[in-house]
Coordinates of N, CA and C in Angstrom, one line a residue:
Chain A
E1 N -33.4 15.1 -7.4 CA -32.7 14.3 -6.4 C -32.4 15.2 -5.2
P2 N -32.7 14.7 -4.0 CA -32.5 15.5 -2.8 C -31.0 15.7 -2.6
E3 N -30.7 16.8 -2.0 CA -29.3 17.1 -1.7 C -29.1 17.9 -0.4
V4 N -27.9 17.9 0.1 CA -27.6 18.7 1.3 C -27.3 20.1 0.8
T5 N -27.8 21.1 1.5 CA -27.5 22.5 1.2 C -26.9 23.2 2.3
Q6 N -26.0 24.2 2.0 CA -25.3 24.9 3.1 C -25.3 26.4 2.8
T7 N -25.5 27.2 3.8 CA -25.4 28.6 3.7 C -24.6 29.2 4.9
P8 N -23.9 30.3 4.6 CA -23.7 30.9 3.3 C -22.6 30.1 2.6
S9 N -22.4 30.5 1.3 CA -21.3 29.8 0.6 C -20.0 30.3 1.0
H10 N -19.9 31.6 1.4 CA -18.7 32.2 1.8 C -19.0 33.2 2.9
Q11 N -18.2 33.0 4.0 CA -18.4 33.9 5.2 C -17.0 34.5 5.6
V12 N -17.0 35.8 5.7 CA -15.8 36.5 6.1 C -16.1 37.1 7.5
T13 N -15.2 36.8 8.4 CA -15.4 37.3 9.8 C -14.1 37.8 10.4
Q14 N -14.2 38.6 11.4 CA -13.0 39.0 12.1 C -12.7 38.1 13.3
M15 N -11.4 38.0 13.6 CA -11.0 37.1 14.7 C -11.7 37.5 15.9
G16 N -12.2 36.5 16.7 CA -12.9 36.7 17.9 C -14.4 36.8 17.8
Q17 N -14.9 36.9 16.5 CA -16.3 37.0 16.3 C -16.9 35.6 16.3
E18 N -18.2 35.5 16.6 CA -19.0 34.2 16.5 C -19.5 34.1 15.1
V19 N -19.5 32.8 14.6 CA -20.1 32.5 13.3 C -21.0 31.3 13.5
I20 N -22.0 31.3 12.7 CA -22.9 30.1 12.6 C -23.0 29.7 11.2
L21 N -22.6 28.5 10.9 CA -22.7 27.9 9.6 C -24.0 27.0 9.6
R22 N -24.7 27.1 8.5 CA -26.0 26.4 8.4 C -26.0 25.3 7.4
C23 N -26.8 24.3 7.7 CA -26.9 23.1 6.8 C -28.3 22.6 6.8
V24 N -28.8 22.3 5.7 CA -30.1 21.5 5.6 C -29.8 20.2 5.1
P25 N -29.8 19.1 5.9 CA -29.5 17.8 5.5 C -30.7 17.2 4.6
I26 N -30.5 16.1 4.0 CA -31.5 15.4 3.2 C -32.6 15.0 4.2
S27 N -33.9 15.2 3.8 CA -35.0 15.2 4.8 C -35.2 13.9 5.5
N28 N -34.9 12.7 5.0 CA -35.2 11.5 5.7 C -33.9 10.9 6.3
H29 N -32.8 11.7 6.4 CA -31.6 11.3 7.0 C -31.6 11.5 8.5
L30 N -30.8 10.6 9.2 CA -30.8 10.5 10.6 C -29.5 10.9 11.2
Y31 N -28.4 10.8 10.4 CA -27.1 11.0 10.9 C -26.5 12.3 10.3
F32 N -25.9 13.1 11.1 CA -25.4 14.4 10.5 C -23.9 14.6 11.0
Y33 N -23.2 15.2 10.1 CA -21.7 15.4 10.3 C -21.3 16.8 9.9
W34 N -20.2 17.2 10.5 CA -19.4 18.4 10.0 C -18.0 17.9 9.8
Y35 N -17.4 18.4 8.7 CA -16.0 18.2 8.4 C -15.4 19.5 8.0
R36 N -14.1 19.6 8.0 CA -13.5 20.8 7.5 C -12.3 20.5 6.6
Q37 N -11.9 21.4 5.7 CA -10.8 21.2 4.9 C -10.0 22.5 4.8
I38 N -8.9 22.6 5.6 CA -8.0 23.7 5.5 C -7.3 23.6 4.1
L39 N -7.1 24.8 3.5 CA -6.6 24.8 2.1 C -5.3 24.0 2.0
G40 N -5.3 23.1 1.0 CA -4.2 22.2 0.8 C -4.0 21.0 1.7
Q41 N -5.0 20.8 2.6 CA -4.9 19.7 3.6 C -6.0 18.7 3.4
K42 N -6.0 17.7 4.2 CA -7.0 16.7 4.1 C -8.4 17.2 4.6
V43 N -9.4 16.5 4.2 CA -10.7 16.7 4.8 C -10.7 16.0 6.2
E44 N -11.1 16.8 7.2 CA -11.0 16.3 8.6 C -12.3 16.3 9.2
F45 N -12.6 15.2 10.0 CA -13.8 15.1 10.7 C -13.9 16.0 11.9
L46 N -15.0 16.6 12.1 CA -15.2 17.4 13.3 C -16.1 16.8 14.3
V47 N -17.3 16.4 13.9 CA -18.3 16.0 14.8 C -19.4 15.2 14.1
S48 N -20.0 14.2 14.8 CA -21.2 13.5 14.3 C -22.3 13.7 15.3
F49 N -23.6 13.6 14.8 CA -24.7 14.0 15.6 C -25.8 13.0 15.2
Y50 N -26.4 12.4 16.2 CA -27.5 11.4 16.0 C -28.5 11.4 17.1
N51 N -29.7 11.4 16.9 CA -30.7 11.3 17.9 C -30.6 12.5 18.9
N52 N -30.3 13.7 18.3 CA -30.3 14.9 19.0 C -29.1 15.0 20.0
E53 N -28.1 14.3 19.8 CA -26.9 14.4 20.6 C -25.6 14.1 19.8
I54 N -24.5 14.6 20.3 CA -23.2 14.3 19.6 C -22.9 12.9 19.9
S55 N -22.6 12.2 18.8 CA -22.2 10.8 19.0 C -20.7 10.6 19.0
E56 N -20.0 11.5 18.3 CA -18.5 11.5 18.3 C -18.0 12.9 17.9
K57 N -16.8 13.2 18.5 CA -16.2 14.5 18.1 C -14.7 14.3 18.1
S58 N -14.0 15.1 17.3 CA -12.6 15.0 17.2 C -11.9 16.0 18.1
E59 N -10.6 15.9 18.2 CA -9.8 16.8 19.1 C -10.0 18.2 18.6
I60 N -10.3 18.4 17.3 CA -10.4 19.8 16.8 C -11.7 20.4 17.5
F61 N -12.7 19.6 17.7 CA -14.0 20.1 18.2 C -13.9 20.4 19.7
D62 N -13.3 21.6 20.0 CA -13.1 21.9 21.4 C -14.3 22.8 21.9
D63 N -14.2 23.4 23.0 CA -15.3 24.2 23.6 C -15.7 25.4 22.8
Q64 N -14.9 25.8 21.8 CA -15.3 26.9 21.0 C -16.3 26.5 19.9
F65 N -16.5 25.2 19.7 CA -17.4 24.7 18.7 C -18.7 24.1 19.4
S66 N -19.8 24.3 18.7 CA -21.0 23.6 19.2 C -21.9 23.3 17.9
V67 N -22.7 22.3 18.1 CA -23.7 22.0 17.0 C -25.1 21.9 17.6
E68 N -26.0 22.1 16.7 CA -27.4 22.2 17.1 C -28.3 21.8 16.0
R69 N -29.4 21.1 16.3 CA -30.4 20.9 15.3 C -31.7 21.6 15.9
P70 N -31.8 22.9 15.6 CA -32.8 23.7 16.3 C -34.3 23.3 15.9
D71 N -34.4 22.7 14.7 CA -35.8 22.3 14.2 C -35.6 21.0 13.5
G72 N -36.7 20.6 12.7 CA -36.6 19.4 12.0 C -35.8 19.4 10.8
S73 N -35.3 20.5 10.4 CA -34.6 20.6 9.1 C -33.2 21.1 9.1
N74 N -32.9 22.0 10.0 CA -31.5 22.7 10.0 C -30.6 22.0 11.0
F75 N -29.3 22.1 10.6 CA -28.2 21.5 11.4 C -27.1 22.6 11.4
T76 N -26.8 23.2 12.5 CA -25.8 24.3 12.5 C -24.5 24.0 13.3
L77 N -23.5 24.6 12.8 CA -22.2 24.6 13.5 C -21.9 26.0 13.9
K78 N -21.6 26.2 15.2 CA -21.3 27.5 15.8 C -19.8 27.5 16.2
I79 N -19.1 28.5 15.9 CA -17.8 28.8 16.4 C -17.9 30.0 17.2
R80 N -17.6 29.9 18.5 CA -17.9 31.0 19.4 C -17.0 32.2 19.3
S81 N -15.7 32.0 19.2 CA -14.7 33.0 19.0 C -13.7 32.6 18.0
T82 N -13.9 33.0 16.8 CA -13.1 32.5 15.7 C -11.6 32.9 15.8
K83 N -10.7 32.0 15.3 CA -9.3 32.2 15.3 C -8.9 32.2 13.8
L84 N -7.7 32.7 13.5 CA -7.2 32.7 12.1 C -7.2 31.3 11.6
E85 N -6.8 30.3 12.4 CA -6.6 28.9 12.0 C -7.9 28.2 11.8
D86 N -9.1 28.9 12.1 CA -10.4 28.3 11.7 C -10.7 28.5 10.3
S87 N -9.9 29.3 9.6 CA -10.2 29.5 8.1 C -10.1 28.2 7.4
A88 N -11.2 27.9 6.7 CA -11.2 26.6 6.1 C -12.5 26.5 5.3
M89 N -12.7 25.4 4.5 CA -14.0 25.0 3.9 C -14.6 24.1 4.9
Y90 N -15.9 24.4 5.3 CA -16.6 23.5 6.2 C -17.7 22.8 5.4
F91 N -17.7 21.5 5.5 CA -18.7 20.6 4.8 C -19.6 20.0 5.8
C92 N -20.9 20.0 5.5 CA -21.9 19.3 6.2 C -22.2 18.0 5.5
A93 N -22.5 17.0 6.1 CA -22.9 15.7 5.5 C -24.0 15.1 6.2
S94 N -24.8 14.3 5.5 CA -25.9 13.5 6.2 C -25.9 12.1 5.7
S95 N -26.5 11.3 6.4 CA -26.6 9.9 6.1 C -27.9 9.3 6.6
R96 N -28.6 8.4 5.8 CA -29.8 7.8 6.3 C -29.5 6.7 7.3
E97 N -28.5 5.8 7.0 CA -28.3 4.7 7.8 C -26.9 4.7 8.5
G98 N -26.1 5.7 8.2 CA -24.9 5.9 9.0 C -23.6 5.5 8.3
Y99 N -23.7 5.0 7.1 CA -22.5 4.6 6.4 C -22.2 5.3 5.1
E100 N -23.2 5.8 4.4 CA -23.1 6.4 3.1 C -23.4 7.9 3.3
Q101 N -22.4 8.7 3.3 CA -22.6 10.1 3.6 C -22.7 10.9 2.4
Y102 N -23.6 11.9 2.4 CA -23.8 12.8 1.3 C -23.4 14.2 1.8
F103 N -22.6 14.8 1.0 CA -22.0 16.1 1.4 C -22.7 17.3 0.7
G104 N -22.7 18.4 1.5 CA -23.1 19.7 0.9 C -22.0 20.3 0.1
P105 N -22.2 21.5 -0.5 CA -21.2 22.2 -1.3 C -20.2 22.9 -0.5
G106 N -20.4 23.0 0.8 CA -19.4 23.7 1.7 C -19.6 25.1 1.9
T107 N -19.1 25.6 3.0 CA -19.0 27.1 3.3 C -17.6 27.4 3.5
R108 N -17.1 28.4 2.7 CA -15.7 28.8 2.9 C -15.7 29.9 4.0
L109 N -15.0 29.6 5.1 CA -14.9 30.6 6.2 C -13.5 31.2 6.1
T110 N -13.5 32.5 6.1 CA -12.3 33.3 6.1 C -12.3 34.1 7.3
V111 N -11.3 33.9 8.2 CA -11.1 34.7 9.4 C -10.0 35.7 9.2
T112 N -10.3 37.0 9.4 CA -9.2 38.0 9.2 C -8.8 38.6 10.5
Chain B
A1 N -8.2 2.8 15.1 CA -8.2 4.0 14.3 C -7.8 3.6 12.9
Q2 N -8.3 4.4 11.9 CA -8.0 4.2 10.5 C -7.2 5.3 10.0
S3 N -6.5 5.0 8.9 CA -5.8 6.0 8.1 C -5.8 5.6 6.6
V4 N -5.6 6.6 5.8 CA -5.7 6.4 4.4 C -4.5 7.1 3.7
T5 N -3.9 6.4 2.8 CA -2.8 7.0 2.0 C -3.1 7.0 0.6
Q6 N -3.1 8.1 -0.1 CA -3.2 8.2 -1.5 C -1.8 8.5 -2.0
L7 N -1.3 7.5 -2.8 CA 0.1 7.5 -3.1 C 0.5 8.6 -4.1
D8 N -0.4 9.1 -4.9 CA -0.1 10.2 -5.9 C -0.9 11.4 -5.6
S9 N -0.2 12.5 -5.5 CA -0.9 13.8 -5.2 C -1.5 14.4 -6.5
Q10 N -0.8 14.1 -7.6 CA -1.2 14.5 -9.0 C -1.0 13.4 -10.0
V11 N -2.0 13.3 -10.9 CA -1.9 12.3 -11.9 C -2.3 13.0 -13.2
P12 N -1.4 13.2 -14.1 CA -1.8 13.8 -15.5 C -1.9 12.6 -16.5
V13 N -3.0 12.6 -17.2 CA -3.2 11.6 -18.3 C -3.8 12.3 -19.5
F14 N -3.6 11.6 -20.6 CA -4.2 12.1 -21.9 C -5.6 11.6 -22.0
E15 N -6.4 12.4 -22.6 CA -7.8 12.0 -22.9 C -7.9 10.7 -23.6
E16 N -8.9 9.9 -23.1 CA -9.1 8.5 -23.7 C -8.1 7.5 -23.2
A17 N -7.2 7.9 -22.4 CA -6.2 6.9 -21.8 C -6.8 6.3 -20.5
P18 N -6.4 5.1 -20.1 CA -6.8 4.6 -18.8 C -6.1 5.3 -17.7
V19 N -6.8 5.2 -16.5 CA -6.2 5.8 -15.3 C -6.4 4.9 -14.1
E20 N -5.4 4.9 -13.2 CA -5.6 4.3 -11.9 C -5.1 5.2 -10.8
L21 N -6.0 5.5 -9.9 CA -5.6 6.3 -8.7 C -5.5 5.3 -7.5
R22 N -4.4 5.4 -6.8 CA -4.1 4.4 -5.8 C -4.5 4.9 -4.4
C23 N -5.0 3.9 -3.6 CA -5.4 4.2 -2.3 C -5.1 3.0 -1.4
N24 N -4.4 3.2 -0.3 CA -4.1 2.2 0.7 C -4.6 2.6 2.0
Y25 N -5.1 1.7 2.8 CA -5.7 2.1 4.1 C -5.1 1.2 5.2
S26 N -5.3 1.7 6.4 CA -4.8 0.9 7.6 C -5.9 0.9 8.6
S27 N -6.2 -0.3 9.1 CA -7.3 -0.4 10.1 C -7.1 -1.7 10.9
S28 N -7.5 -1.6 12.1 CA -7.5 -2.8 12.9 C -8.8 -3.5 12.9
V29 N -9.8 -2.9 12.3 CA -11.2 -3.5 12.3 C -11.6 -3.5 10.8
S30 N -12.7 -4.2 10.6 CA -13.3 -4.3 9.3 C -13.8 -2.9 8.9
V31 N -13.7 -2.6 7.6 CA -14.0 -1.2 7.2 C -15.0 -1.2 6.0
Y32 N -15.5 0.0 5.8 CA -16.2 0.4 4.6 C -15.2 1.4 3.8
L33 N -15.3 1.3 2.5 CA -14.4 2.1 1.7 C -15.1 3.0 0.7
F34 N -14.7 4.2 0.4 CA -15.4 5.1 -0.4 C -14.4 5.9 -1.3
W35 N -14.9 6.2 -2.5 CA -14.2 7.3 -3.3 C -15.2 8.4 -3.5
Y36 N -14.7 9.6 -3.2 CA -15.4 10.8 -3.5 C -14.7 11.6 -4.6
V37 N -15.5 12.4 -5.3 CA -14.9 13.3 -6.3 C -15.3 14.7 -6.0
Q38 N -14.4 15.7 -6.2 CA -14.6 17.1 -6.0 C -14.3 17.8 -7.2
Y39 N -15.3 18.3 -8.0 CA -15.1 19.1 -9.1 C -14.7 20.5 -8.7
P40 N -14.1 21.3 -9.5 CA -13.7 22.7 -9.1 C -14.9 23.5 -8.5
N41 N -14.6 24.0 -7.4 CA -15.6 24.9 -6.7 C -16.9 24.2 -6.3
Q42 N -16.8 22.9 -6.2 CA -18.0 22.1 -5.7 C -17.7 21.3 -4.5
G43 N -18.8 20.7 -4.0 CA -18.6 19.8 -2.8 C -18.2 18.4 -3.2
L44 N -18.2 17.5 -2.2 CA -17.8 16.2 -2.4 C -18.9 15.3 -2.9
Q45 N -18.7 14.6 -4.0 CA -19.8 13.7 -4.5 C -19.3 12.3 -4.4
L46 N -20.2 11.4 -3.9 CA -19.9 10.0 -3.7 C -19.8 9.4 -5.1
L47 N -18.6 8.8 -5.4 CA -18.4 8.1 -6.7 C -18.7 6.6 -6.6
L48 N -18.3 6.0 -5.5 CA -18.6 4.6 -5.3 C -18.2 4.2 -3.9
K49 N -18.7 3.0 -3.5 CA -18.5 2.5 -2.2 C -18.3 1.0 -2.2
Y50 N -17.6 0.5 -1.2 CA -17.5 -0.9 -0.9 C -18.0 -1.1 0.6
L51 N -19.0 -1.9 0.7 CA -19.5 -2.2 2.0 C -19.3 -3.6 2.4
S52 N -19.6 -4.5 1.4 CA -19.4 -5.9 1.6 C -19.7 -6.6 0.2
G53 N -19.5 -7.9 0.2 CA -19.8 -8.6 -1.0 C -18.7 -8.6 -2.1
S54 N -19.1 -8.4 -3.4 CA -18.1 -8.4 -4.5 C -17.1 -7.4 -4.2
T55 N -15.8 -7.8 -4.5 CA -14.7 -6.8 -4.2 C -14.5 -5.8 -5.4
L56 N -15.2 -6.1 -6.5 CA -15.2 -5.1 -7.6 C -16.4 -4.3 -7.6
V57 N -16.3 -3.0 -7.3 CA -17.5 -2.2 -7.3 C -17.5 -1.2 -8.4
K58 N -18.7 -0.9 -8.9 CA -18.8 0.0 -10.0 C -19.5 1.3 -9.5
G59 N -19.1 2.4 -10.0 CA -19.7 3.7 -9.6 C -20.2 4.5 -10.7
I60 N -20.3 5.8 -10.5 CA -20.9 6.7 -11.5 C -19.8 7.0 -12.5
N61 N -20.2 7.5 -13.7 CA -19.2 8.1 -14.7 C -18.2 7.0 -15.1
G62 N -18.5 5.7 -15.1 CA -17.6 4.7 -15.6 C -16.5 4.3 -14.8
F63 N -16.4 4.8 -13.5 CA -15.4 4.4 -12.6 C -15.7 3.1 -11.9
E64 N -14.6 2.4 -11.5 CA -14.7 1.2 -10.7 C -13.6 1.1 -9.8
A65 N -13.7 0.3 -8.7 CA -12.6 0.2 -7.8 C -12.6 -1.3 -7.3
E66 N -11.5 -1.7 -6.9 CA -11.4 -3.1 -6.4 C -10.8 -3.1 -5.0
F67 N -11.5 -3.8 -4.1 CA -11.1 -3.9 -2.7 C -10.2 -5.1 -2.6
N68 N -9.0 -4.9 -2.1 CA -8.0 -6.0 -1.9 C -7.7 -6.0 -0.5
K69 N -8.2 -7.0 0.3 CA -8.0 -7.0 1.7 C -6.6 -7.4 2.1
S70 N -6.0 -8.3 1.3 CA -4.6 -8.7 1.7 C -3.6 -7.6 1.5
Q71 N -3.9 -6.7 0.5 CA -3.0 -5.6 0.2 C -3.5 -4.3 0.9
T72 N -4.6 -4.4 1.5 CA -5.3 -3.2 2.1 C -5.3 -2.0 1.2
S73 N -5.8 -2.3 0.0 CA -5.9 -1.3 -1.1 C -7.3 -1.2 -1.6
F74 N -7.6 -0.1 -2.2 CA -8.9 0.2 -2.9 C -8.6 1.2 -4.0
H75 N -8.0 0.7 -5.1 CA -7.6 1.5 -6.2 C -8.8 1.8 -7.1
L76 N -8.8 3.0 -7.6 CA -9.9 3.5 -8.5 C -9.4 3.5 -9.9
R77 N -10.2 3.0 -10.8 CA -9.8 2.9 -12.2 C -10.9 3.3 -13.2
K78 N -10.4 3.8 -14.3 CA -11.4 4.1 -15.4 C -10.6 3.8 -16.7
P79 N -11.3 3.0 -17.6 CA -10.6 2.5 -18.8 C -10.3 3.6 -19.8
S80 N -11.1 4.7 -19.8 CA -10.9 5.8 -20.8 C -11.4 7.1 -20.2
V81 N -10.5 8.0 -20.0 CA -11.0 9.2 -19.3 C -11.4 10.3 -20.3
H82 N -12.2 11.3 -19.7 CA -12.6 12.4 -20.5 C -12.2 13.7 -19.8
I83 N -12.2 14.8 -20.6 CA -11.8 16.1 -20.0 C -12.6 16.4 -18.8
S84 N -13.9 16.0 -18.8 CA -14.8 16.3 -17.7 C -14.5 15.5 -16.4
D85 N -13.5 14.6 -16.5 CA -13.1 13.9 -15.3 C -12.1 14.6 -14.5
T86 N -11.6 15.8 -15.0 CA -10.7 16.6 -14.3 C -11.3 17.0 -13.0
A87 N -10.6 16.6 -11.9 CA -11.2 16.9 -10.5 C -10.2 16.4 -9.5
E88 N -10.5 16.6 -8.2 CA -9.8 16.0 -7.1 C -10.5 14.8 -6.6
Y89 N -9.8 13.7 -6.4 CA -10.4 12.4 -6.0 C -9.9 12.1 -4.6
F90 N -10.9 11.7 -3.7 CA -10.5 11.4 -2.3 C -11.0 10.0 -2.0
C91 N -10.1 9.3 -1.5 CA -10.4 7.9 -0.9 C -10.7 8.1 0.6
A92 N -11.7 7.4 1.1 CA -12.0 7.5 2.5 C -12.4 6.2 3.1
V93 N -12.2 6.0 4.3 CA -12.5 4.8 5.1 C -13.3 5.1 6.3
S94 N -14.1 4.2 6.7 CA -14.8 4.3 8.0 C -14.9 2.9 8.6
G95 N -15.0 2.8 9.9 CA -15.3 1.6 10.6 C -16.7 1.2 10.2
Q96 N -17.1 -0.1 10.4 CA -18.4 -0.5 10.0 C -19.4 0.1 11.1
G97 N -20.5 0.5 10.6 CA -21.5 1.2 11.4 C -21.5 2.6 11.1
A98 N -22.2 3.4 11.9 CA -22.4 4.8 11.6 C -21.2 5.6 12.2
Q99 N -20.1 5.6 11.4 CA -18.9 6.1 11.9 C -18.3 7.2 11.0
K100 N -17.4 8.0 11.5 CA -16.8 9.1 10.7 C -16.0 8.6 9.6
L101 N -15.9 9.4 8.6 CA -15.0 9.1 7.4 C -13.6 9.7 7.7
V102 N -12.6 8.9 7.4 CA -11.2 9.3 7.4 C -10.7 9.4 6.0
F103 N -10.3 10.6 5.6 CA -9.9 10.8 4.2 C -8.4 10.7 4.0
G104 N -8.1 10.4 2.7 CA -6.7 10.6 2.2 C -6.5 12.0 1.8
Q105 N -5.3 12.2 1.4 CA -4.9 13.6 1.0 C -5.5 14.1 -0.3
G106 N -6.0 13.2 -1.1 CA -6.6 13.6 -2.4 C -5.6 13.4 -3.5
T107 N -6.1 13.1 -4.7 CA -5.3 13.0 -5.9 C -5.9 13.9 -7.0
R108 N -5.1 14.8 -7.5 CA -5.7 15.7 -8.5 C -5.4 15.1 -9.9
L109 N -6.5 14.8 -10.6 CA -6.5 14.1 -11.9 C -6.6 15.2 -12.9
T110 N -5.6 15.3 -13.8 CA -5.6 16.3 -14.8 C -5.6 15.6 -16.2
I111 N -6.6 16.0 -17.0 CA -6.7 15.3 -18.3 C -6.2 16.3 -19.4
N112 N -5.3 15.8 -20.2 CA -4.7 16.6 -21.2 C -5.3 16.2 -22.6
P113 N -5.7 17.1 -23.4 CA -6.3 16.7 -24.7 C -5.3 16.1 -25.7

């Protein structure tokens, strides 16, 4: 059964450093999403991406964040200058038709 | 805008007992509703969904949920739980169409032998 994959599973970085989180969505899916879950809090939407452009973003997704689909398979989330409060589990999701989203296993980002 | 309230943060039950996890939502537009399950150290797995049609939806692992529009609820039920059902369960809502999911806080289901 096809699934969403994410790398790395755990990333430790120092405050102010750039990080890139990688996702490989399910191959015939057209809609892509990033969510995050700070420890003990709700899963929060960050951004959605369709047809090679951002379709919606949350208030969390400020200028420090960017997304890219550099080729036909990868979908990346970049944080330009990490802050302590960016520490969270980041989930990538994909959907074929836009309403049933399938999630990856997540990347735990720890900013020290 | 949508919001989701999961009324119980933790639910302990005995093995083979029935369970209900409660979810209420708020929205000014028609919605799709979902339950996801997160097993320890794993990602979110889609358990079941309501898009339209029958208000009783069945999902994987013997779970079912009922959409009640008048009460704006989407409670998850299972008639007999197993140890393997120990996990965190998230209710989520989206507007119709290709829209973001809004999640509840999650309910931790603990099964006692």
